Coordinates of C-alpha atoms in Angstrom, one line a residue:
M1 CA -20.6 6.2 10.6
R2 CA -17.6 6.1 12.8
A3 CA -17.6 2.2 12.6
L4 CA -17.6 2.4 8.8
R5 CA -14.6 4.8 8.9
A6 CA -12.8 2.5 11.2
L7 CA -13.2 -0.3 8.6
D8 CA -12.1 2.0 5.7
L9 CA -8.4 1.4 6.2
P10 CA -5.8 -0.1 3.8
P11 CA -5.3 -3.4 5.8
V12 CA -9.0 -4.0 5.7
W13 CA -9.1 -3.5 1.9
L14 CA -6.0 -5.8 1.5
A15 CA -7.8 -8.4 3.6
G16 CA -10.9 -8.1 1.5
F17 CA -9.0 -8.5 -1.8
G18 CA -7.1 -11.3 -0.3
A19 CA -10.3 -13.1 0.7
L20 CA -11.6 -12.7 -2.9
A21 CA -8.4 -14.2 -4.3
W22 CA -8.5 -17.0 -1.8
A23 CA -12.1 -17.8 -2.5
Q24 CA -11.3 -17.9 -6.2
S25 CA -8.5 -20.4 -5.6
R26 CA -10.8 -22.5 -3.4
F27 CA -14.0 -22.5 -5.3
A28 CA -12.9 -21.9 -8.9
P29 CA -9.3 -23.2 -9.1
A30 CA -7.5 -22.4 -12.3
G31 CA -4.3 -24.4 -12.2
G32 CA -1.8 -24.1 -15.0
L33 CA 0.9 -22.1 -13.2
P34 CA 4.5 -23.2 -13.6
D35 CA 6.4 -24.6 -10.6
W36 CA 8.3 -21.4 -10.0
A37 CA 5.2 -19.4 -9.5
G38 CA 5.0 -20.4 -5.9
T39 CA 8.6 -19.4 -5.3
L40 CA 7.9 -16.0 -7.0
G41 CA 4.8 -15.7 -4.8
L42 CA 6.8 -16.3 -1.6
A43 CA 9.4 -13.8 -2.8
L44 CA 6.7 -11.1 -3.4
V45 CA 5.2 -11.7 0.0
A46 CA 8.7 -11.3 1.6
V47 CA 9.5 -8.2 -0.4
G48 CA 6.1 -6.7 0.6
M49 CA 6.8 -7.4 4.3
L50 CA 10.3 -5.9 4.0
L51 CA 8.8 -2.7 2.4
I52 CA 6.3 -2.3 5.1
A53 CA 8.9 -2.9 7.9
A54 CA 11.3 -0.4 6.3
A55 CA 8.5 2.2 6.1
G56 CA 7.4 1.4 9.7
L57 CA 10.9 2.1 10.9
E58 CA 10.9 5.5 9.2
F59 CA 7.6 6.4 10.9
L60 CA 9.2 5.5 14.2
R61 CA 12.4 7.4 13.5
H62 CA 10.4 10.5 12.5
R63 CA 7.9 10.1 15.3
T64 CA 4.9 10.7 13.1
T65 CA 1.6 8.9 12.6
I66 CA 1.2 6.0 10.3
V67 CA -2.6 6.3 10.4
P68 CA -3.9 7.5 7.0
Y69 CA -6.6 9.9 8.5
E70 CA -4.3 11.6 10.9
T71 CA -2.1 14.7 10.2
P72 CA 1.6 13.9 10.1
R73 CA 4.0 15.8 12.2
D74 CA 6.9 15.3 9.8
L75 CA 7.4 14.7 6.1
I76 CA 9.2 11.4 5.7
D77 CA 11.6 11.6 2.7
T78 CA 14.4 9.4 4.0
G79 CA 15.1 5.6 3.9
I80 CA 12.7 3.7 1.7
Y81 CA 10.8 7.0 1.1
R82 CA 13.6 8.1 -1.2
L83 CA 12.6 5.4 -3.7
T84 CA 8.8 5.4 -3.4
R85 CA 6.2 7.7 -1.7
N86 CA 4.0 4.8 -0.8
P87 CA 6.2 1.8 0.3
I88 CA 3.4 0.4 2.6
Y89 CA 0.8 0.4 -0.2
L90 CA 3.4 -1.0 -2.6
G91 CA 4.2 -3.7 0.0
D92 CA 0.4 -4.4 0.3
A93 CA 0.2 -4.9 -3.5
A94 CA 3.2 -7.2 -3.5
I95 CA 1.8 -9.3 -0.7
L96 CA -1.5 -9.5 -2.5
A97 CA 0.2 -10.6 -5.8
G98 CA 2.4 -13.0 -3.9
A99 CA -0.5 -14.6 -2.1
I100 CA -2.4 -15.0 -5.4
L101 CA 0.5 -16.8 -6.9
L102 CA 1.0 -19.0 -3.8
W103 CA -2.7 -20.0 -3.9
G104 CA -2.4 -20.7 -7.7
A105 CA -5.2 -18.1 -8.2
W106 CA -3.7 -16.5 -11.3
P107 CA -7.1 -15.2 -12.6
S108 CA -7.2 -13.1 -9.4
L109 CA -4.1 -11.2 -10.5
I110 CA -6.5 -8.7 -12.0
L111 CA -7.3 -7.7 -8.4
V112 CA -3.8 -6.2 -7.9
P113 CA -4.2 -3.2 -10.2
V114 CA -7.8 -2.8 -9.0
F115 CA -6.5 -2.8 -5.4
M116 CA -3.9 -0.2 -6.3
A117 CA -6.4 2.0 -8.0
I118 CA -8.7 1.9 -5.0
I119 CA -5.9 2.7 -2.6
A120 CA -4.8 5.6 -4.8
R121 CA -8.3 7.0 -4.9
R122 CA -9.4 6.4 -1.3
F123 CA -6.1 7.1 0.5
I124 CA -3.1 8.4 -1.5
R125 CA -4.8 11.4 -3.1
W126 CA -6.1 12.5 0.2
E127 CA -2.7 11.9 1.9
E128 CA -0.9 13.8 -0.8
A129 CA -3.3 16.7 -0.4
R130 CA -2.7 16.7 3.4
L131 CA 1.1 16.6 2.9
R132 CA 0.9 19.6 0.5
E133 CA -1.4 21.5 3.0
T134 CA 0.9 20.7 5.9
F135 CA 4.4 20.9 4.4
G136 CA 3.8 23.2 1.4
D137 CA 6.7 23.6 -1.0
R138 CA 8.7 20.9 0.7
A139 CA 6.0 18.3 0.0
A140 CA 5.6 19.5 -3.6
A141 CA 9.3 19.2 -4.2
Y142 CA 9.3 15.7 -2.7
M143 CA 6.4 14.6 -4.9
R144 CA 8.2 15.9 -8.0
R145 CA 11.4 14.1 -7.0
V146 CA 9.9 10.7 -5.9
R147 CA 7.4 8.6 -7.8
R148 CA 4.1 7.6 -6.2
W149 CA 4.7 3.8 -6.6
I150 CA 8.1 3.0 -8.1

């Protein structure tokens, strides 16, 4: 049971969805994307990495945990967290979309909203409940002020 929980982490889900998209590009290539799609894909990967890095810096600055199943010591509402409550998950989604475009696997773009829905259900809802439980009115006010995704 503990091993399964160790695998139930957002990066593992991202890797799994990425593997599905890569397999689609390799074994059922679709073609038909314009030349600029690769450039857009590269830009999305870069934006995703920047979002994750900006969020990581805020976690370091606030000296709180980045691990989804742990209780945070501080509510982060500064930096990138003023714009989105989930910059890491948003970055993951951007990286997935970018990789799909880079691989020319446009039919796999359907995986992006599926990935986001799974992340929301498996992690975000639980994390938001934990924030409300831990930080009370401050967390509720933050969630009213800042959107979940963008």
